[in-house]
mmCIF file with all atom_site columns, C-alpha atoms and ligand atoms in Angstrom:
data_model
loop_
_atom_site.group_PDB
_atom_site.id
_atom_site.type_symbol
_atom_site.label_atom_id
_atom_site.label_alt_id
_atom_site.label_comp_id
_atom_site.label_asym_id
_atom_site.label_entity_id
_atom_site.label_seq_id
_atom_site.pdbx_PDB_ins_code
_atom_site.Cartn_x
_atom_site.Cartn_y
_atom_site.Cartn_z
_atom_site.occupancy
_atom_site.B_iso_or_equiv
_atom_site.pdbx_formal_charge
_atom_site.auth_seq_id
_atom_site.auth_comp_id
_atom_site.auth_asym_id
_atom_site.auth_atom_id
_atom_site.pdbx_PDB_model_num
ATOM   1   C  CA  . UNK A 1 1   ? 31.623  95.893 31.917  1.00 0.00 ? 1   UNK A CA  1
ATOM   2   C  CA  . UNK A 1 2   ? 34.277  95.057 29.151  1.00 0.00 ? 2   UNK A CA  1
ATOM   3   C  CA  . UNK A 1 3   ? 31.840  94.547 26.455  1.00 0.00 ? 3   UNK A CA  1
ATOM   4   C  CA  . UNK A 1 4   ? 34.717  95.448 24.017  1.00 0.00 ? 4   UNK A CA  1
ATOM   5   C  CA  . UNK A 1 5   ? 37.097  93.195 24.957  1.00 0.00 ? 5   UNK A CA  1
ATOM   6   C  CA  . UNK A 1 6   ? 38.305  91.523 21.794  1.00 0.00 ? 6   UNK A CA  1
ATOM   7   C  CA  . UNK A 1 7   ? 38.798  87.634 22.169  1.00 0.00 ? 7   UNK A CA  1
ATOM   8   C  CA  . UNK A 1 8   ? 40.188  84.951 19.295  1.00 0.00 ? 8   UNK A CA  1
ATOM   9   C  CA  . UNK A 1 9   ? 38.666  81.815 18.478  1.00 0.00 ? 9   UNK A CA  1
ATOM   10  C  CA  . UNK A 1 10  ? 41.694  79.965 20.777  1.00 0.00 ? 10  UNK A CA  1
ATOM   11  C  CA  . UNK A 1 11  ? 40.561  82.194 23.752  1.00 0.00 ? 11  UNK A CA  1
ATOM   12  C  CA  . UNK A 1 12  ? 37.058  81.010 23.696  1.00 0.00 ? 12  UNK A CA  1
ATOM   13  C  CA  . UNK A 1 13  ? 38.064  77.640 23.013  1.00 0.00 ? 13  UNK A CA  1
ATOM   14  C  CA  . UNK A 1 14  ? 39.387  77.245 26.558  1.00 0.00 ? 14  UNK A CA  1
ATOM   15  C  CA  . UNK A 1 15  ? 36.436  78.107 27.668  1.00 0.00 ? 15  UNK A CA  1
ATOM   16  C  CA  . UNK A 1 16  ? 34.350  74.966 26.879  1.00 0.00 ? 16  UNK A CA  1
ATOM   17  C  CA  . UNK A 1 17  ? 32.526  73.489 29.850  1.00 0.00 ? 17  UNK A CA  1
ATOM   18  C  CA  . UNK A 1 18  ? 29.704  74.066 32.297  1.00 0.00 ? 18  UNK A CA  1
ATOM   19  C  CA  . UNK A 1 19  ? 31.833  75.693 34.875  1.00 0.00 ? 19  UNK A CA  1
ATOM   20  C  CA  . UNK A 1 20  ? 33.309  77.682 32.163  1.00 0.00 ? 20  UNK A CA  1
ATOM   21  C  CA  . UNK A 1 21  ? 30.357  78.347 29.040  1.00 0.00 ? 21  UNK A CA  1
ATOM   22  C  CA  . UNK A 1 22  ? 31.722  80.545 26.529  1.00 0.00 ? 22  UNK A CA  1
ATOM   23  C  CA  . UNK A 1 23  ? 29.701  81.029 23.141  1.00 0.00 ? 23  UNK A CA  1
ATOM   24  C  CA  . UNK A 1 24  ? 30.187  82.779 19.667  1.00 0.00 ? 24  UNK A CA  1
ATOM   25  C  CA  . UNK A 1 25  ? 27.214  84.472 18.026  1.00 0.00 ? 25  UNK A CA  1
ATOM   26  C  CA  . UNK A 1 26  ? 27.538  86.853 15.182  1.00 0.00 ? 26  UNK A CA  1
ATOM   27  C  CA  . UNK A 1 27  ? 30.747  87.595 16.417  1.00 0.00 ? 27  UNK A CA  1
ATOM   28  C  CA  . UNK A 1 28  ? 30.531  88.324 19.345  1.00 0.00 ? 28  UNK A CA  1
ATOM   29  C  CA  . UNK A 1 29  ? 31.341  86.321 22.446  1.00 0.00 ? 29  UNK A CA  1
ATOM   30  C  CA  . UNK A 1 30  ? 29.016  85.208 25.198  1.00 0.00 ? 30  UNK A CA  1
ATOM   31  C  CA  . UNK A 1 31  ? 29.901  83.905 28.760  1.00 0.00 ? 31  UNK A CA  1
ATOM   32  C  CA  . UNK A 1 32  ? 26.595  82.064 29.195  1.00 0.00 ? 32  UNK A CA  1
ATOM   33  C  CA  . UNK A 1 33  ? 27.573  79.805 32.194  1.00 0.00 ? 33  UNK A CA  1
ATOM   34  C  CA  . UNK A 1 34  ? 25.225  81.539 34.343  1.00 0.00 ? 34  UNK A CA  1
ATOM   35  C  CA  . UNK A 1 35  ? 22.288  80.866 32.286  1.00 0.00 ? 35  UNK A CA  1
ATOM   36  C  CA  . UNK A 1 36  ? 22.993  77.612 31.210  1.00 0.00 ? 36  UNK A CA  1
ATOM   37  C  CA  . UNK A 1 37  ? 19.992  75.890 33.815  1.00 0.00 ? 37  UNK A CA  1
ATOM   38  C  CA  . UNK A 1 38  ? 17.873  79.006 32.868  1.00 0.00 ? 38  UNK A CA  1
ATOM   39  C  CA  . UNK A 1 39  ? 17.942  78.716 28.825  1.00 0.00 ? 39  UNK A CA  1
ATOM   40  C  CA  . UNK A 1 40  ? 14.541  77.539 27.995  1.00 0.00 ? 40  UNK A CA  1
ATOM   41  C  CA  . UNK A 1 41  ? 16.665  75.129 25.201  1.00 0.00 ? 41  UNK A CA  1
ATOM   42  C  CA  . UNK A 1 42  ? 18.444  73.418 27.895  1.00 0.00 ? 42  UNK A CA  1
ATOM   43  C  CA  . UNK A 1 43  ? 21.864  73.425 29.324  1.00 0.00 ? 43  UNK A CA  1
ATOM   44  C  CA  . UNK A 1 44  ? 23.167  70.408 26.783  1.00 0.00 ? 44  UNK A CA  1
ATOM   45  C  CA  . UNK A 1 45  ? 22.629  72.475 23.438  1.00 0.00 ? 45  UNK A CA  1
ATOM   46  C  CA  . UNK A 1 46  ? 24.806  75.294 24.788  1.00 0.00 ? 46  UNK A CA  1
ATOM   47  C  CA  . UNK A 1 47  ? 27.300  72.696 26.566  1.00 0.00 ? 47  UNK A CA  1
ATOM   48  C  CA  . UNK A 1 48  ? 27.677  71.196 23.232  1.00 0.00 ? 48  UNK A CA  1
ATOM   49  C  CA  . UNK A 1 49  ? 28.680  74.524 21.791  1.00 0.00 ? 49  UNK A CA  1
ATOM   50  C  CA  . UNK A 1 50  ? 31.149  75.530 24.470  1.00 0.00 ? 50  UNK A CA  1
ATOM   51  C  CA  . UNK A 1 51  ? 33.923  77.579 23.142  1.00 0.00 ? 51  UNK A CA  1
ATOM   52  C  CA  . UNK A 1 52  ? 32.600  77.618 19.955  1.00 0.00 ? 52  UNK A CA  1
ATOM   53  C  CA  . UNK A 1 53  ? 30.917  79.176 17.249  1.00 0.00 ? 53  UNK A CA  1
ATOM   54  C  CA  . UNK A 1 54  ? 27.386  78.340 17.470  1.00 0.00 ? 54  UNK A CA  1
ATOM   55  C  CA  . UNK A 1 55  ? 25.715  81.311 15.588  1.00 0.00 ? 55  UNK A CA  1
ATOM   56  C  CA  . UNK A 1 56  ? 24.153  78.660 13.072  1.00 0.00 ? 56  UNK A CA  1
ATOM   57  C  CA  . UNK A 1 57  ? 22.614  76.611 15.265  1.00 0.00 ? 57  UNK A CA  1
ATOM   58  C  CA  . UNK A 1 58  ? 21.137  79.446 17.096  1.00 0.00 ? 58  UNK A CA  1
ATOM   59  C  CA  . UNK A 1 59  ? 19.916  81.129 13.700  1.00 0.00 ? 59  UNK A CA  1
ATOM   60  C  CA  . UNK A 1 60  ? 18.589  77.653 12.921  1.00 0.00 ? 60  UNK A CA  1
ATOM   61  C  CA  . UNK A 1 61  ? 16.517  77.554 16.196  1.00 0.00 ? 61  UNK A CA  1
ATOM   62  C  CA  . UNK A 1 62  ? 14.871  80.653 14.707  1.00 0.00 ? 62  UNK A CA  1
ATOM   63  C  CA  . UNK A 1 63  ? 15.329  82.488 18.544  1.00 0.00 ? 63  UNK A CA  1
ATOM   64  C  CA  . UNK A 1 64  ? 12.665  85.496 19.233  1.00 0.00 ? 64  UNK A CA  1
ATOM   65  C  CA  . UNK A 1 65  ? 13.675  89.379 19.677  1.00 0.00 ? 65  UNK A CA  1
ATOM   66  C  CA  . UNK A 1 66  ? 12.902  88.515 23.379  1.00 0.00 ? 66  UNK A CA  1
ATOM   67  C  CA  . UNK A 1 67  ? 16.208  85.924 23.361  1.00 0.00 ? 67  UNK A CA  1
ATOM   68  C  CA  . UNK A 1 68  ? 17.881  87.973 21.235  1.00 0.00 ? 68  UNK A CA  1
ATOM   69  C  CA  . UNK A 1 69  ? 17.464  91.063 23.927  1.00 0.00 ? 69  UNK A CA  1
ATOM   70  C  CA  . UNK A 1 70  ? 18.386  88.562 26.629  1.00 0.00 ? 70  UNK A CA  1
ATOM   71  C  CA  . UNK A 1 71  ? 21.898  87.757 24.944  1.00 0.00 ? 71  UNK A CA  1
ATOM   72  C  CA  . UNK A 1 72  ? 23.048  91.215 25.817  1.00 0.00 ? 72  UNK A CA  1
ATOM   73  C  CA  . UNK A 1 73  ? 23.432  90.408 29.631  1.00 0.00 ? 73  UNK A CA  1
ATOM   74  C  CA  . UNK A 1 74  ? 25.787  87.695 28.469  1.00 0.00 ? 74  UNK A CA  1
ATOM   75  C  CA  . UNK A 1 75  ? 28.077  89.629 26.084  1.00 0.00 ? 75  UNK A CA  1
ATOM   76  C  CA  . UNK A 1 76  ? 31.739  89.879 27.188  1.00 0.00 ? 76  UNK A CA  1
ATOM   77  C  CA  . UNK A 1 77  ? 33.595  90.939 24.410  1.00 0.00 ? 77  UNK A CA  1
ATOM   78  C  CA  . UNK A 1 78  ? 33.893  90.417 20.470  1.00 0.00 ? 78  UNK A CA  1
ATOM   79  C  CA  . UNK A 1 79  ? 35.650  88.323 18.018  1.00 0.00 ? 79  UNK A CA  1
ATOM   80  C  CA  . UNK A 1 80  ? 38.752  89.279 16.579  1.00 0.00 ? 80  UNK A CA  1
ATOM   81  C  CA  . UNK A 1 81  ? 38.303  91.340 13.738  1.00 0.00 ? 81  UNK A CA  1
ATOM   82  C  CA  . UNK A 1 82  ? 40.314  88.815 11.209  1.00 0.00 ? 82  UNK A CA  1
ATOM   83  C  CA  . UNK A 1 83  ? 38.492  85.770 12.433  1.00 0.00 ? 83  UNK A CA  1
ATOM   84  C  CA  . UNK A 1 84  ? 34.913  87.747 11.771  1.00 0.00 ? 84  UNK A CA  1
ATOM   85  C  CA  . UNK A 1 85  ? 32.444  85.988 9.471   1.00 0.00 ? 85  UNK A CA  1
ATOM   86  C  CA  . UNK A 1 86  ? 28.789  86.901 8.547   1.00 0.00 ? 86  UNK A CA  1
ATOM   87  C  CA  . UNK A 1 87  ? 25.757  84.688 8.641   1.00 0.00 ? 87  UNK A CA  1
ATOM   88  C  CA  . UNK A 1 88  ? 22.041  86.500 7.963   1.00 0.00 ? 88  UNK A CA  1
ATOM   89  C  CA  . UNK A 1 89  ? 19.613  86.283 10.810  1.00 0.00 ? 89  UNK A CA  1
ATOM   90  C  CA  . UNK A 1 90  ? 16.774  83.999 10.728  1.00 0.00 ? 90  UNK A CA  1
ATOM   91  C  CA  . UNK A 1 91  ? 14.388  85.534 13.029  1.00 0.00 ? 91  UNK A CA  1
ATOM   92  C  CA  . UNK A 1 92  ? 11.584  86.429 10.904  1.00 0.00 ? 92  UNK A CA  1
ATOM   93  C  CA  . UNK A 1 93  ? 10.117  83.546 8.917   1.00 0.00 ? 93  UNK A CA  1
ATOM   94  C  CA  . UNK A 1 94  ? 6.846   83.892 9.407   1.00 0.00 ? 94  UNK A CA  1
ATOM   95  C  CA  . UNK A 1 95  ? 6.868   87.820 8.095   1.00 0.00 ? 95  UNK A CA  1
ATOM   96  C  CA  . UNK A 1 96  ? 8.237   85.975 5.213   1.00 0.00 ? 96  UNK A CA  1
ATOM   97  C  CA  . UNK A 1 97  ? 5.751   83.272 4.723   1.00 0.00 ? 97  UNK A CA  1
ATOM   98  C  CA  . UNK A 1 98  ? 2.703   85.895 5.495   1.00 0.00 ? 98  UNK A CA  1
ATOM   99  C  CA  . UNK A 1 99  ? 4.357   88.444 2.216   1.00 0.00 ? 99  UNK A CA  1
ATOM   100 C  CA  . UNK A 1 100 ? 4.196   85.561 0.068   1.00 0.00 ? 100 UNK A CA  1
ATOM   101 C  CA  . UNK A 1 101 ? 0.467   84.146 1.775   1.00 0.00 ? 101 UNK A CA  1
ATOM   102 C  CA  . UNK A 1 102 ? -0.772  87.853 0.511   1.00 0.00 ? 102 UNK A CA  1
ATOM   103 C  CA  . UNK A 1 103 ? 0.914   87.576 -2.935  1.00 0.00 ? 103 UNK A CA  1
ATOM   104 C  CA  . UNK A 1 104 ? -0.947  84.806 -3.621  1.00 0.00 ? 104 UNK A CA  1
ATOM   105 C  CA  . UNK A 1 105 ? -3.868  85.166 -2.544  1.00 0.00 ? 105 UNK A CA  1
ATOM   106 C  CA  . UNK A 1 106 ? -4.041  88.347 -4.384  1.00 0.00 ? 106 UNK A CA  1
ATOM   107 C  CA  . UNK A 1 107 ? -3.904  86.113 -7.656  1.00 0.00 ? 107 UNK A CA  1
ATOM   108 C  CA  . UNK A 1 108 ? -5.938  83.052 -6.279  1.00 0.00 ? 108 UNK A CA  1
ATOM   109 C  CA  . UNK A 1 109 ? -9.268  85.593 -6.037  1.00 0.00 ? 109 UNK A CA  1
ATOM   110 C  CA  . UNK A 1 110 ? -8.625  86.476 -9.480  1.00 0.00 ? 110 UNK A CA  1
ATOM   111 C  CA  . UNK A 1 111 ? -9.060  82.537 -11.091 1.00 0.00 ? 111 UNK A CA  1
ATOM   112 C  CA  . UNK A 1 112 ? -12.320 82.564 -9.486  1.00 0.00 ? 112 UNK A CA  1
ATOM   113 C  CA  . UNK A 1 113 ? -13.433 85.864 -10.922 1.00 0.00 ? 113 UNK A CA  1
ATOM   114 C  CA  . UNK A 1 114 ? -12.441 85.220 -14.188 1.00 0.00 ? 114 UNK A CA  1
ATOM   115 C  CA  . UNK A 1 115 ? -14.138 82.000 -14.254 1.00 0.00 ? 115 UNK A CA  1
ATOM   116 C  CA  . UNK A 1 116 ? -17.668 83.419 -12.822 1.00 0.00 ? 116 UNK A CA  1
ATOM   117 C  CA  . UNK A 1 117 ? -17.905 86.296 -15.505 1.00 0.00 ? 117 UNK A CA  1
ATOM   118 C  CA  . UNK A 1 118 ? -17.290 83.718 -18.028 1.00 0.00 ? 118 UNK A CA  1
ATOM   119 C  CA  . UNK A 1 119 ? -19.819 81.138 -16.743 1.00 0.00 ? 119 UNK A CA  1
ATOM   120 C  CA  . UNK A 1 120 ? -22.176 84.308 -16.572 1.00 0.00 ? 120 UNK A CA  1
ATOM   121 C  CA  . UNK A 1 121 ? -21.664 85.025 -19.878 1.00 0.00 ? 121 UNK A CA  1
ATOM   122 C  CA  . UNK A 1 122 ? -22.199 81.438 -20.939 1.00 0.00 ? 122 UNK A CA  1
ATOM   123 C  CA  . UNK A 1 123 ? -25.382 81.365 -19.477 1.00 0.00 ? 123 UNK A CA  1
ATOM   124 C  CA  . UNK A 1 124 ? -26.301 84.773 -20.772 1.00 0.00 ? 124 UNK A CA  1
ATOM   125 C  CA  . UNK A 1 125 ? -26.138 83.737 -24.295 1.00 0.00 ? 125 UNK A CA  1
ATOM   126 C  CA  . UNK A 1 126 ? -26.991 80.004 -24.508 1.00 0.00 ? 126 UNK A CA  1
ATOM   127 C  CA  . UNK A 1 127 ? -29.689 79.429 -21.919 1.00 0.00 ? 127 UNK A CA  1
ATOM   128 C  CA  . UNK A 1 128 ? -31.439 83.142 -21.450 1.00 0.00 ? 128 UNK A CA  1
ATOM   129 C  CA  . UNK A 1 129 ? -33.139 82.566 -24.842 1.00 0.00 ? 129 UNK A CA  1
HETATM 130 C  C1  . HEM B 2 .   ? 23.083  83.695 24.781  1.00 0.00 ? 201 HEM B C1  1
HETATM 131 C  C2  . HEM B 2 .   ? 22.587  82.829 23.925  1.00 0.00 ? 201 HEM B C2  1
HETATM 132 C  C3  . HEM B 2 .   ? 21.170  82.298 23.960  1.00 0.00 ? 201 HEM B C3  1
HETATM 133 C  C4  . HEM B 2 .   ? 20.036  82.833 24.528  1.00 0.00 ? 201 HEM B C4  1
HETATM 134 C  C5  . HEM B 2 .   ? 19.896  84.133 25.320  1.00 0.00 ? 201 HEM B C5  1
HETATM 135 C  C6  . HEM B 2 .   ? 18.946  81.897 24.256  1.00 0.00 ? 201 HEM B C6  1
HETATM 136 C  C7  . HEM B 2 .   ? 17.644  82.088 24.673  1.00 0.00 ? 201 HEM B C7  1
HETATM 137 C  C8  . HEM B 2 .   ? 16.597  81.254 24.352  1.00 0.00 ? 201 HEM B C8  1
HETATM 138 C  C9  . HEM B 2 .   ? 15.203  81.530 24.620  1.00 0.00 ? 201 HEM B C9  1
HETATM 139 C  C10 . HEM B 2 .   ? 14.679  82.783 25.328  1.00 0.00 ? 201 HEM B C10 1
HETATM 140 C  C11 . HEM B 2 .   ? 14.485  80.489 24.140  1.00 0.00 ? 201 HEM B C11 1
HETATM 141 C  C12 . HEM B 2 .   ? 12.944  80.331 24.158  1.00 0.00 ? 201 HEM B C12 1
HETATM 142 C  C13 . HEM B 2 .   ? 12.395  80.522 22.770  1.00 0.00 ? 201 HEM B C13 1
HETATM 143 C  C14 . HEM B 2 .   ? 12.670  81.913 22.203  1.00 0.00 ? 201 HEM B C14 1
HETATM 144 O  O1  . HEM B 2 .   ? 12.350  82.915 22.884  1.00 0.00 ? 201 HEM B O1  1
HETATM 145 O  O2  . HEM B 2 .   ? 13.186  81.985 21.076  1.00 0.00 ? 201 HEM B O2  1
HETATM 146 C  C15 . HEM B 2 .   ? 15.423  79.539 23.584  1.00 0.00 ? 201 HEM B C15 1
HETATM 147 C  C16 . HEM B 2 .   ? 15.070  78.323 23.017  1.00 0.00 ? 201 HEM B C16 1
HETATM 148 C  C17 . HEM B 2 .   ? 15.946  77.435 22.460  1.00 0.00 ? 201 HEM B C17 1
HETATM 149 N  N1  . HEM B 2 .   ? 17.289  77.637 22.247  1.00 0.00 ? 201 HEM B N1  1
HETATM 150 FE FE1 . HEM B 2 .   ? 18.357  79.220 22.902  1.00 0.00 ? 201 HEM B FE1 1
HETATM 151 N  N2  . HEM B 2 .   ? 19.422  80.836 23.532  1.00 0.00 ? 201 HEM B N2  1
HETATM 152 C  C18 . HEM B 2 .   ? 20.769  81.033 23.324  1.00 0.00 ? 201 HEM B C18 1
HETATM 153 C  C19 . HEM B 2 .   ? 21.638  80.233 22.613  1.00 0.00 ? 201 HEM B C19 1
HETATM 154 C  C20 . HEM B 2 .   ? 21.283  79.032 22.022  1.00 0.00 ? 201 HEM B C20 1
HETATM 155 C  C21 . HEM B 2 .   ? 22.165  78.189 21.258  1.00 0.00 ? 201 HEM B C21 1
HETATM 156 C  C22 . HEM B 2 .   ? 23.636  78.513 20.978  1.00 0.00 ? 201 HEM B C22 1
HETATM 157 C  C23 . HEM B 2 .   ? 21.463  77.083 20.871  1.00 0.00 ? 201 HEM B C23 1
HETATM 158 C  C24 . HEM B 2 .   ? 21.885  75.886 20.067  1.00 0.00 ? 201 HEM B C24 1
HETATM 159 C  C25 . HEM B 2 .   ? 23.078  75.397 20.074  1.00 0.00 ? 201 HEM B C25 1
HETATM 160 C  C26 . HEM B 2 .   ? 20.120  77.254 21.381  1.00 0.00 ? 201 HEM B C26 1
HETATM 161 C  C27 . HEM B 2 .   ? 19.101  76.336 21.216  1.00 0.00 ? 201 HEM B C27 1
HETATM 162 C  C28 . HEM B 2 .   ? 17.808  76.518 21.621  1.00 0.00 ? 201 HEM B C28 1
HETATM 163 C  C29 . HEM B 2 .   ? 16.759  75.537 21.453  1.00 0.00 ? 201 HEM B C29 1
HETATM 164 C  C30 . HEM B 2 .   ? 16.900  74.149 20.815  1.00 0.00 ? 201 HEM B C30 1
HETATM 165 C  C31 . HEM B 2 .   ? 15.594  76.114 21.974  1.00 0.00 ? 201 HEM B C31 1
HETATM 166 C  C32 . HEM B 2 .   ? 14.221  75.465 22.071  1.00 0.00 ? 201 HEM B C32 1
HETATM 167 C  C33 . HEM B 2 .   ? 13.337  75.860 20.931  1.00 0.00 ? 201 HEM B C33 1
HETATM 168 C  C34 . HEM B 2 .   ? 11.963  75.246 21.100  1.00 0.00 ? 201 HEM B C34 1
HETATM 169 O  O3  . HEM B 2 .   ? 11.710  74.573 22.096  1.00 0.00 ? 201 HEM B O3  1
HETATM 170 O  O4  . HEM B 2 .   ? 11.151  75.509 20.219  1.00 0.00 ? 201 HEM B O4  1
HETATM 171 N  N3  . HEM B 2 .   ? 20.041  78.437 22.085  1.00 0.00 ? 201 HEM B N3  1
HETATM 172 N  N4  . HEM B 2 .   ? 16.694  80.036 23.701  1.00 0.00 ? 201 HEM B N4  1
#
């Protein structure tokens, strides 16, 4: 395998169709024309980005580890080093949302609480008599 094969962005550029289905994520490049009527996103998404970058749309699809893993078979080589650039993953939303669910919720029990020993209280002193 030459998985370290370094490519520019003209190199991959040439390859831009469905016979020929190169792709750049994070950098590195991916011949995917052999998956192209397997991805489970359809062929015309990666068609569309043939010979291109298309790390942000596949961060903005939100892929699983499980694609992610898959994308290894594909790799043929990397991006030259002075056309690199760096965009964050997006795989994990939803550890995101559930840190900030707990946060909250943490708080929204304590309203409640508050409220009940005071309405306790309340009762204790005007209507116990
Ligand atoms: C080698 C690169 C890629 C691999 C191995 C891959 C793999 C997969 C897999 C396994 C899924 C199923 C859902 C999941 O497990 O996340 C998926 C869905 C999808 N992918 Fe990709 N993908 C690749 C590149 C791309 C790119 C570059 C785009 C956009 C331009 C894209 C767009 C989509 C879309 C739109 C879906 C459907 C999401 C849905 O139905 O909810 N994929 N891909």
């Amino acid at each position: 395998m030459s998985a370290d094969k370094v490519y520019t962005l003209a190199e991959v550029a040439k390859n831009n169709t469905n016979k020929n289905c190169w792709l750049v994520i994070h950098n590195n490049i991916y011949d995917v024309t052999a998956f192209l009527n397997e991805h489970p996103g359809g062929e015309e998404v990666l068609i569309e980005q043939a010979g291109k970058d298309a790390t942000e749309h596949f961060e903005d699809v939100g892929h699983s580890t499980d694609a992610r893993d898959m994308m290894k078979k594909f790799k043929i080589g990397e991006l030259v080093e002075s056309e690199r650039k760096v965009v964050p993953e997006k795989s994990e939303p939803v550890w995101q949302n559930a840190n900030s669910d707990s946060d909250q919720s943490a708080k929204s029990w304590l309203i409640p609480l508050v409220l009940g020993v005071f309405a306790t209280l309340l009762y204790t002193f005007y209507f116990s008599k």
